[in-house]
CSV table of N, CA, C and O in Angstrom, one decimal:
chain,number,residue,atom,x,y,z
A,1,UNK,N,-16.8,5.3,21.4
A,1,UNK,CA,-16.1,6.5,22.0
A,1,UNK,C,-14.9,6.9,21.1
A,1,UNK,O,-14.1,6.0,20.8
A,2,UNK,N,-14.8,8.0,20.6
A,2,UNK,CA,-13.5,8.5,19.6
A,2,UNK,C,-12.5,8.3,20.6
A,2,UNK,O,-12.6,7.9,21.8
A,3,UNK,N,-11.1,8.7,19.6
A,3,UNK,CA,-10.0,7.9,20.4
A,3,UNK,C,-9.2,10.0,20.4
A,3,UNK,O,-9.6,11.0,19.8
A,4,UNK,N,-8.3,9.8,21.1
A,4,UNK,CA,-7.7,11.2,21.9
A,4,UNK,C,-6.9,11.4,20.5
A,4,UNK,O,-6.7,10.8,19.4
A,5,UNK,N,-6.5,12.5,21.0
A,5,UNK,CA,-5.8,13.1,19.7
A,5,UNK,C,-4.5,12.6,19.1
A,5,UNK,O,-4.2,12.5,17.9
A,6,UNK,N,-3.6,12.2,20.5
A,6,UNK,CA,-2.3,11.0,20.3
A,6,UNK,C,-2.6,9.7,19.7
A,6,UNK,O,-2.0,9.0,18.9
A,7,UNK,N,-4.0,9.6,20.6
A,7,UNK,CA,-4.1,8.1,19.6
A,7,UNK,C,-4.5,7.6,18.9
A,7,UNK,O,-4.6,6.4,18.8
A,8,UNK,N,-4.9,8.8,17.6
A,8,UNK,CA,-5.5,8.7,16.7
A,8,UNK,C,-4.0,9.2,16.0
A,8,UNK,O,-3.6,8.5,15.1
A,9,UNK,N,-3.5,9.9,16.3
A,9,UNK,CA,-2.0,9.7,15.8
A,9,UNK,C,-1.1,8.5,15.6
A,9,UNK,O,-0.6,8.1,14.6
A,10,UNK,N,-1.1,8.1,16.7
A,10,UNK,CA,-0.7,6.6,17.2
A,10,UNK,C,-1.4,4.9,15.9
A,10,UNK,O,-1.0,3.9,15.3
A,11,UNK,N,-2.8,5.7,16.2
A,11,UNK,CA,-3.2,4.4,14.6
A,11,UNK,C,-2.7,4.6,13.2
A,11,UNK,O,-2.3,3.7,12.4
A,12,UNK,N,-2.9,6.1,12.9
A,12,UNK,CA,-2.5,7.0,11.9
A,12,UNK,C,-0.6,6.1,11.2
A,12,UNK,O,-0.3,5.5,10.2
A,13,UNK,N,0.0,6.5,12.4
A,13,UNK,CA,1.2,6.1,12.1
A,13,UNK,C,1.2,4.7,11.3
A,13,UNK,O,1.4,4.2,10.2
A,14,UNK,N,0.7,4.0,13.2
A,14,UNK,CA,0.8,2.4,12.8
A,14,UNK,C,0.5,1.8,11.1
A,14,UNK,O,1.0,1.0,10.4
A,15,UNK,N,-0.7,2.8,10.9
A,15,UNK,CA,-1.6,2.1,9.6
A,15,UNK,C,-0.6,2.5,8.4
A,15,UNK,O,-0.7,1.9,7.3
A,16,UNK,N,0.7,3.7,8.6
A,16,UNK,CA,1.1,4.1,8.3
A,16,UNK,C,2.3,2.9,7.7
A,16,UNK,O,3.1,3.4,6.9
A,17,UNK,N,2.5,1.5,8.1
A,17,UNK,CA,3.3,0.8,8.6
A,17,UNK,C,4.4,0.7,9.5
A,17,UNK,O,5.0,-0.4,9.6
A,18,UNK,N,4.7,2.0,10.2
A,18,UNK,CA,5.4,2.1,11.0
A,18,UNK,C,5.3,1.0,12.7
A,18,UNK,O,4.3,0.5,13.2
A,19,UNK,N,6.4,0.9,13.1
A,19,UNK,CA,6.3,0.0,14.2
A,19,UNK,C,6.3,0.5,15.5
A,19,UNK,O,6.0,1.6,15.3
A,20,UNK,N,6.3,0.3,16.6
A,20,UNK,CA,5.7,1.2,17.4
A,20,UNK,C,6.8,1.3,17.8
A,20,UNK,O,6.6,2.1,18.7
A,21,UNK,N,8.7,1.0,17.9
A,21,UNK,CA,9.5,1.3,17.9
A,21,UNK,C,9.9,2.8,17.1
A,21,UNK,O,10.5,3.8,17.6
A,22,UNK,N,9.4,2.7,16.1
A,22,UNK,CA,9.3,4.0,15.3
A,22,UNK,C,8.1,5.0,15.0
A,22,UNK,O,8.0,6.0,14.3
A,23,UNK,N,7.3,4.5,15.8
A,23,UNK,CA,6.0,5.7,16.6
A,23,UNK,C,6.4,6.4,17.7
A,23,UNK,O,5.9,7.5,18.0
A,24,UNK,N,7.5,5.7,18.5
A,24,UNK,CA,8.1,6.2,20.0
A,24,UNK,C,8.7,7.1,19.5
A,24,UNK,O,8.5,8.3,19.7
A,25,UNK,N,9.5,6.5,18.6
A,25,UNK,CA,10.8,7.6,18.4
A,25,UNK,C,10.2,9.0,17.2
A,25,UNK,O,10.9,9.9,16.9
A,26,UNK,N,9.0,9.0,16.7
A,26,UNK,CA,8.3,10.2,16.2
A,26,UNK,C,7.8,10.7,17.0
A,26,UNK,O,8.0,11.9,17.1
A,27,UNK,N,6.9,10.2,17.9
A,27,UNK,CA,6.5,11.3,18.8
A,27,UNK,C,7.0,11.6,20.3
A,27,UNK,O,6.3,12.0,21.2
A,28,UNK,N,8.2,11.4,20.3
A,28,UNK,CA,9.6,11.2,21.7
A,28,UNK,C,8.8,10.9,22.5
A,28,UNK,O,8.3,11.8,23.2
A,29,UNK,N,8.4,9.7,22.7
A,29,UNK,CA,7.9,9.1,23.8
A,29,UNK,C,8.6,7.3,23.7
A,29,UNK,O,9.5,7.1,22.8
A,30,UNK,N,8.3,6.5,24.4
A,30,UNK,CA,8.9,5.1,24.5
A,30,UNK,C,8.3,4.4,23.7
A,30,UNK,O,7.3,4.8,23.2
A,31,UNK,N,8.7,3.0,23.4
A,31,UNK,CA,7.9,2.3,23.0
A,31,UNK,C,6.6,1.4,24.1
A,31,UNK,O,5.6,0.9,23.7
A,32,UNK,N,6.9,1.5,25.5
A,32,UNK,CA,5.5,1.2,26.2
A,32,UNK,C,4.7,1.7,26.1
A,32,UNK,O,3.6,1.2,25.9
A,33,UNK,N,5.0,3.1,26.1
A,33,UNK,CA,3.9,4.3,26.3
A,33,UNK,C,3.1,4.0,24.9
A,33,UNK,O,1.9,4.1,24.8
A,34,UNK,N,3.9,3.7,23.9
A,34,UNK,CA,2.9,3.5,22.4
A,34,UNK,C,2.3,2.5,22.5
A,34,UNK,O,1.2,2.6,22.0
A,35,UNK,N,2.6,1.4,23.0
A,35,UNK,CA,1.7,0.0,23.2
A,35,UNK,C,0.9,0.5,24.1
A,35,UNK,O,-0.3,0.3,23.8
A,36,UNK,N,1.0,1.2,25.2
A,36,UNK,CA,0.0,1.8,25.8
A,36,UNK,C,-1.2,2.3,25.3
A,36,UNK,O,-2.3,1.8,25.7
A,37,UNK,N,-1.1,3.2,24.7
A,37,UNK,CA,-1.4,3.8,23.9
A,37,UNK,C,-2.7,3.0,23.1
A,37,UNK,O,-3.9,3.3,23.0
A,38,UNK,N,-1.9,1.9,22.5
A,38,UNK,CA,-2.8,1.3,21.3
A,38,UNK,C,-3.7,0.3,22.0
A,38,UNK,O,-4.8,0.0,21.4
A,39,UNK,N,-3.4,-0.3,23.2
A,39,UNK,CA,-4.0,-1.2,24.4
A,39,UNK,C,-5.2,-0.3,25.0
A,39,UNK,O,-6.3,-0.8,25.4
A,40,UNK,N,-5.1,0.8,25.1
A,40,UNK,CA,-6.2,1.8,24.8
A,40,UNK,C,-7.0,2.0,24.6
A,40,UNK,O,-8.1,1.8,25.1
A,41,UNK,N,-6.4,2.6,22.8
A,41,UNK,CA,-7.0,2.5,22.3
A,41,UNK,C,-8.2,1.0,21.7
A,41,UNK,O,-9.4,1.0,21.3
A,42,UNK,N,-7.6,0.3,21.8
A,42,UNK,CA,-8.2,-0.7,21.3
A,42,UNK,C,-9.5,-1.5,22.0
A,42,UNK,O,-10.3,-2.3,21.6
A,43,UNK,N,-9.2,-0.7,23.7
A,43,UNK,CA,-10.1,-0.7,24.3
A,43,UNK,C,-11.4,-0.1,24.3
A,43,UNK,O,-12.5,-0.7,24.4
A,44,UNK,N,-11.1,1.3,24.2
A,44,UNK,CA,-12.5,2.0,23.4
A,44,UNK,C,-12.6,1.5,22.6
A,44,UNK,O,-13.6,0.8,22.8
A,45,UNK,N,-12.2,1.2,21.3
A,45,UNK,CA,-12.9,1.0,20.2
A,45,UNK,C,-13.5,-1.0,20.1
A,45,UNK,O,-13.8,-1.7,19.1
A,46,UNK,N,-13.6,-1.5,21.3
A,46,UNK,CA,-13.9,-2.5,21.2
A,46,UNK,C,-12.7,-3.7,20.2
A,46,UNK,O,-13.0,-4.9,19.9
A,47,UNK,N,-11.6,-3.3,19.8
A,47,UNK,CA,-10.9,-4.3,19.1
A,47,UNK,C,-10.0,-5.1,19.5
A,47,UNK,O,-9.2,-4.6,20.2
A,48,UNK,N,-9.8,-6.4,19.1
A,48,UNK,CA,-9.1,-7.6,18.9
A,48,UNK,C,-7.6,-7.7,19.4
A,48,UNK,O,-7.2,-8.5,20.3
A,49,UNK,N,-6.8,-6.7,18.5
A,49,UNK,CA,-5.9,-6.5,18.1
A,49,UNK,C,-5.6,-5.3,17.2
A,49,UNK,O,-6.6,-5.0,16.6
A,50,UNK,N,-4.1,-4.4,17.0
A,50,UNK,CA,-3.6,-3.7,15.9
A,50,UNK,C,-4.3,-4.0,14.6
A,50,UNK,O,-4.4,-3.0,14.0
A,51,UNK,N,-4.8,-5.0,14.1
A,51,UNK,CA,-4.8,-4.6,13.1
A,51,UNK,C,-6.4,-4.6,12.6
A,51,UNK,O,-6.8,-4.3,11.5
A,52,UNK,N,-7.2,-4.9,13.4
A,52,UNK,CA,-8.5,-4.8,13.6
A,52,UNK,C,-9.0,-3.2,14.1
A,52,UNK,O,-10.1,-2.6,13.9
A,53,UNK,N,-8.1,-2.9,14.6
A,53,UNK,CA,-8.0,-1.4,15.7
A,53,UNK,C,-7.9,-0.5,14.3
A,53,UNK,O,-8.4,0.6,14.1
A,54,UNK,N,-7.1,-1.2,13.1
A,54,UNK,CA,-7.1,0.1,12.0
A,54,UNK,C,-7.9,-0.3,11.3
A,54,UNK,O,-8.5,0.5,10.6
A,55,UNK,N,-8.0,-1.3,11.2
A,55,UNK,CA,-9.4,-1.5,10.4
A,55,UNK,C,-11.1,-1.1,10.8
A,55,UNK,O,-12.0,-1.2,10.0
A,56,UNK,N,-11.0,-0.7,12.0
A,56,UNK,CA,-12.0,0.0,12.8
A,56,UNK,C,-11.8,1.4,12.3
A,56,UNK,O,-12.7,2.0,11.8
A,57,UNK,N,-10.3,2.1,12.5
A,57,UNK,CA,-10.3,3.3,11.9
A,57,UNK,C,-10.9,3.7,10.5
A,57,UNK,O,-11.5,4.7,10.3
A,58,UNK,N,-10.5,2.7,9.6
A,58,UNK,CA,-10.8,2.8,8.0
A,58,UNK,C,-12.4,3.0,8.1
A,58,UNK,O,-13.1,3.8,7.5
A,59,UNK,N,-12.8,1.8,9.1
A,59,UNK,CA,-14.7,1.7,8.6
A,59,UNK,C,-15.1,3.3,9.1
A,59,UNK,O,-15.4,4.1,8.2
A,60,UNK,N,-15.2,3.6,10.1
A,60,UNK,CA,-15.3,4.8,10.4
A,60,UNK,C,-14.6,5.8,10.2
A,60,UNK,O,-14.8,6.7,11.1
A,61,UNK,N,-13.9,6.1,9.3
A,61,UNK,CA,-13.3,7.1,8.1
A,61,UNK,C,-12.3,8.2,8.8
A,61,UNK,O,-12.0,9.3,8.5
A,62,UNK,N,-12.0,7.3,9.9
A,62,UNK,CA,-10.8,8.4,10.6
A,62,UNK,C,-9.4,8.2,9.8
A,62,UNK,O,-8.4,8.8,10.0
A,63,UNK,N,-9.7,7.0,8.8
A,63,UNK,CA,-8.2,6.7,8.3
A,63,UNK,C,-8.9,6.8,6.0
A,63,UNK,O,-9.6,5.9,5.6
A,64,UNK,N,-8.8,7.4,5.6
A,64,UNK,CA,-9.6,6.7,4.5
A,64,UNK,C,-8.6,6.2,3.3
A,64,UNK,O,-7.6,6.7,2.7
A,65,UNK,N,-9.4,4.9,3.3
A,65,UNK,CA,-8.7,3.8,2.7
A,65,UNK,C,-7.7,4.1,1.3
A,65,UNK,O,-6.7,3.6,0.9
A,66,UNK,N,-8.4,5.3,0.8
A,66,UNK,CA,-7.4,5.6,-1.0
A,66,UNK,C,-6.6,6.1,-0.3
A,66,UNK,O,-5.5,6.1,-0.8
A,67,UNK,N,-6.6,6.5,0.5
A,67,UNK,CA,-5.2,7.7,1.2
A,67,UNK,C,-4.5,6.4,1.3
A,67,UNK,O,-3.8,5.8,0.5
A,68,UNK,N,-5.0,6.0,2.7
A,68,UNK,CA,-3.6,4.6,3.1
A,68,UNK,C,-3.2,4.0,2.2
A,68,UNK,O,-2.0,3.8,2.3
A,69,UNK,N,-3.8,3.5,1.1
A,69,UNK,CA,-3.1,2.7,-0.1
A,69,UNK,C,-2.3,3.5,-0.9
A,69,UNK,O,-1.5,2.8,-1.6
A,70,UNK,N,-2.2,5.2,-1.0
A,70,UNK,CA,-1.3,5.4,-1.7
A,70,UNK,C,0.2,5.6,-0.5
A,70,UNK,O,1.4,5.4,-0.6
A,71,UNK,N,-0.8,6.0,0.8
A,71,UNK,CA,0.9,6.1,1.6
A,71,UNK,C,1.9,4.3,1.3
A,71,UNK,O,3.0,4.0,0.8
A,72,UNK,N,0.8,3.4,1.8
A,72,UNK,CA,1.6,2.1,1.7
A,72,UNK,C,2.2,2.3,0.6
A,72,UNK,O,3.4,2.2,0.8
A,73,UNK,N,1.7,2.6,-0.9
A,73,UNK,CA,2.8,2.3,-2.0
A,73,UNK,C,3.5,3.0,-2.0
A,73,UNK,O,4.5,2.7,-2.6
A,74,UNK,N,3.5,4.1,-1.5
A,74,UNK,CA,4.9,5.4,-1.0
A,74,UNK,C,5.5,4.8,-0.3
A,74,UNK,O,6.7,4.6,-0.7
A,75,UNK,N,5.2,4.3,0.7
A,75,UNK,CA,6.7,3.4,1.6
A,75,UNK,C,7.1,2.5,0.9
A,75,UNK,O,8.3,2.3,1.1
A,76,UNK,N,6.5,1.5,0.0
A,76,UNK,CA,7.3,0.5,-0.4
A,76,UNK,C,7.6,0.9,-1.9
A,76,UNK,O,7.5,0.1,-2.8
A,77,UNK,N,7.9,2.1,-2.2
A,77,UNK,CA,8.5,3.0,-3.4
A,77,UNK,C,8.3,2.7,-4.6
A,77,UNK,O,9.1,2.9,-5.6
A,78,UNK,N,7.0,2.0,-4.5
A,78,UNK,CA,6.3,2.1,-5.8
A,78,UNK,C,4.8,2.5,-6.0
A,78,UNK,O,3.9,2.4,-5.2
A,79,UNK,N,4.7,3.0,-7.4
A,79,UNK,CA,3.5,3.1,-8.1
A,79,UNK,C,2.3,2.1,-7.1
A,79,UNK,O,2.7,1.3,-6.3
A,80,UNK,N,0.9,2.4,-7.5
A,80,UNK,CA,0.3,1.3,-7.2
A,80,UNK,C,0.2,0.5,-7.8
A,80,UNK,O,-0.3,1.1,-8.8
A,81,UNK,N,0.4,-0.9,-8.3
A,81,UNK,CA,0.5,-1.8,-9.5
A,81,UNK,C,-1.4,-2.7,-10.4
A,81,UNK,O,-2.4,-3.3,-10.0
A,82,UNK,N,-1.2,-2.4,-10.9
A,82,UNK,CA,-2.6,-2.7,-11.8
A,82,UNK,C,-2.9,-4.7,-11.9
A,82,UNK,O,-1.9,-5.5,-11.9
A,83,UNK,N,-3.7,-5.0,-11.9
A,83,UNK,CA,-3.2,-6.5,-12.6
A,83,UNK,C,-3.1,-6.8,-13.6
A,83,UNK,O,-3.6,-5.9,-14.2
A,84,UNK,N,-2.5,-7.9,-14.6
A,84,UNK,CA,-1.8,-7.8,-16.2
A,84,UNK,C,-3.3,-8.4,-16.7
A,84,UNK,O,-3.9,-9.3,-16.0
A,85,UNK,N,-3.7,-8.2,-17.7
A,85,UNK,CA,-4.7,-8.6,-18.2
A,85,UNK,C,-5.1,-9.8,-18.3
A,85,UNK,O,-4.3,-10.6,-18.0
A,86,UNK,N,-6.0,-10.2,-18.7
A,86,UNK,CA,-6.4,-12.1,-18.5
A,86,UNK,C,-6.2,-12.1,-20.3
A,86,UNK,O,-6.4,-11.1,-20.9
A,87,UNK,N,-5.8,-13.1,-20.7
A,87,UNK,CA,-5.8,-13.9,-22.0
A,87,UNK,C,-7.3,-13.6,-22.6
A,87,UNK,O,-8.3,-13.9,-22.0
A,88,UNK,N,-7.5,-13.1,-23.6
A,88,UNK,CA,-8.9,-13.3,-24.0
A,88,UNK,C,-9.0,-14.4,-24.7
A,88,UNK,O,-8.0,-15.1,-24.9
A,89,UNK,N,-10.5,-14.7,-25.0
A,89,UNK,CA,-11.2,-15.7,-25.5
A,89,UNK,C,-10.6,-16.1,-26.7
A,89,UNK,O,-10.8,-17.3,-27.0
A,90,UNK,N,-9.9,-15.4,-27.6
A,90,UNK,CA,-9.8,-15.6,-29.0
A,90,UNK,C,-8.1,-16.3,-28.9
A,90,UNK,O,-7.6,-17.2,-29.5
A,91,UNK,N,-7.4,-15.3,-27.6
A,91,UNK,CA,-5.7,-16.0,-27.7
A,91,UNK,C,-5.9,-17.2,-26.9
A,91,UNK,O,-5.1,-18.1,-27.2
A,92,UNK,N,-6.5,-17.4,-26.2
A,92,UNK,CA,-7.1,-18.8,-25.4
A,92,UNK,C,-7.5,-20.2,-26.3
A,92,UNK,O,-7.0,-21.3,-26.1
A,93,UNK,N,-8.6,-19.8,-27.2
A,93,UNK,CA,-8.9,-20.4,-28.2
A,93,UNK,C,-7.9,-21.0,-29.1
A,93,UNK,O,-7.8,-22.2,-29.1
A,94,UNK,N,-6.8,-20.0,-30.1
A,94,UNK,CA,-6.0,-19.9,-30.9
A,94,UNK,C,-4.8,-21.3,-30.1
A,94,UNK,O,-4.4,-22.4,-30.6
A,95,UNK,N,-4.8,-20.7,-28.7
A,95,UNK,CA,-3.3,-21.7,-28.1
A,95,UNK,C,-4.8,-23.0,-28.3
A,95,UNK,O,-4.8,-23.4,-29.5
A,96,UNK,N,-5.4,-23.4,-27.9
A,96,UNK,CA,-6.0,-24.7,-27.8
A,96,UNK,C,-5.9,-25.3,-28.8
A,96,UNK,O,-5.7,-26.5,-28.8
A,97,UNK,N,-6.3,-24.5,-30.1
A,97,UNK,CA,-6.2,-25.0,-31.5
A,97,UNK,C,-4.9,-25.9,-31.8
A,97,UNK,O,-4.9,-27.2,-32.1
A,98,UNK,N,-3.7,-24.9,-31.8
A,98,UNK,CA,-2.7,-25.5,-31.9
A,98,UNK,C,-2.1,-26.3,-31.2
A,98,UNK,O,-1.2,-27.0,-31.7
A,99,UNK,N,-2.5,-26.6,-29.5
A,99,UNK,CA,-2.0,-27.7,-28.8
A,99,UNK,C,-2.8,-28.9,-29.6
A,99,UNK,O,-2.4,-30.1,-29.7
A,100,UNK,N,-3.9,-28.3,-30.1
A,100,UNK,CA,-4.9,-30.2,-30.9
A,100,UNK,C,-4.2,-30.6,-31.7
A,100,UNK,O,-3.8,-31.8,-31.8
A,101,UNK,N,-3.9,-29.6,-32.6
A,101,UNK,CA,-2.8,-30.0,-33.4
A,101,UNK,C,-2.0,-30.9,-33.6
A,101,UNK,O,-2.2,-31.9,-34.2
A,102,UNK,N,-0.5,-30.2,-32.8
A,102,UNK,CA,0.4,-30.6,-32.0
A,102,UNK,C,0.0,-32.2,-31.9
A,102,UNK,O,0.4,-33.0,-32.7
A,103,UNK,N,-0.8,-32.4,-30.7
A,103,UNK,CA,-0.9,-33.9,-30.4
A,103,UNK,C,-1.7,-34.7,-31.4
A,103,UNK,O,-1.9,-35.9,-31.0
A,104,UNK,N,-2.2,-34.4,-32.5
A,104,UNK,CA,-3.0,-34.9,-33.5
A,104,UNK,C,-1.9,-35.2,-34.7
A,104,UNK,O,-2.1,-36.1,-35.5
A,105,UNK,N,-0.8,-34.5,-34.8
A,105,UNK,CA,0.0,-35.0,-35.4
A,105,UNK,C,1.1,-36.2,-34.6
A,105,UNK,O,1.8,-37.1,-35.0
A,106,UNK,N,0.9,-35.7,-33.6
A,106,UNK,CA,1.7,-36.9,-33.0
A,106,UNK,C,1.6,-38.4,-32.6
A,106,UNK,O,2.3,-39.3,-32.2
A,107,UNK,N,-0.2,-38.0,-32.9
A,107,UNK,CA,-0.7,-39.4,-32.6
A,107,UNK,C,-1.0,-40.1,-34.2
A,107,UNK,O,-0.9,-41.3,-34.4
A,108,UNK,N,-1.3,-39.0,-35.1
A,108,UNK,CA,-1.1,-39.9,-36.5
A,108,UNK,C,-0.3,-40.6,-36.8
A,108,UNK,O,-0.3,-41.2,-37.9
C-alpha cells in the first residue's frame, strides 16, 4: 500500500538524515505526531524499523539511491569521496624486493 503524501515526506526527510525532532519543526507539527507518522508508516509498508522503512523506500524507487547519496554528502559538506588506489603489482613487488634485501644483508 503507498504511503500518504506527509509520509512519504516524513521518509524523504528522515532518509534525508534529519531527526524527527527536526521533521516536526519543518513541517510545524510535534515530534509524536512524526513518530506517528513513521509507526504508520512502517506499518503499511510491512517494516522493522526507520531504517528498513527507508530502505523499503529506495527498493521501490520512492527515494532513488544517487539522489540520497549526493543529499547525504551535502549534509556532511563534502564531495563524495572516491577510494585511494590499491598498490599495484609492480610497487608491491619492488617493496618486497627490498625488504629481502634488507634482511639478507642482515643476516649475512
Amino acid at each position: 500500500m503507498p504511503l500518504t503524501k506527509r509520509q512519504s515526506e516524513i521518509v524523504w526527510l528522515l532518509a534525508n538524515g534529519a531527526t524527527a525532532e527536526q521533521v516536526a519543526e519543518h513541517v510545524h507539527r510535534s515530534a509524536a505526531t512524526i513518530r506517528r507518522h513513521v509507526l504508520l508508516a512502517c506499518q503499511r509498508t510491512n517494516a522493522r524499523n526507520t531504517a528498513h522503512l527507508i530502505a523499503i523506500a529506495i527498493s521501490r524507487g520512492w527515494i532513488a539511491p544517487l539522489a540520497l547519496a549526493l543529499m547525504l554528502a551535502d549534509l556532511n559538506g563534502h564531495a563524495l569521496r572516491t577510494r585511494q588506489p590499491i598498490r599495484t603489482r609492480q610497487q608491491t613487488s619492488s617493496t618486497y624486493r627490498s625488504t629481502r634485501r634488507d634482511l639478507g644483508s642482515v643476516l649475512a
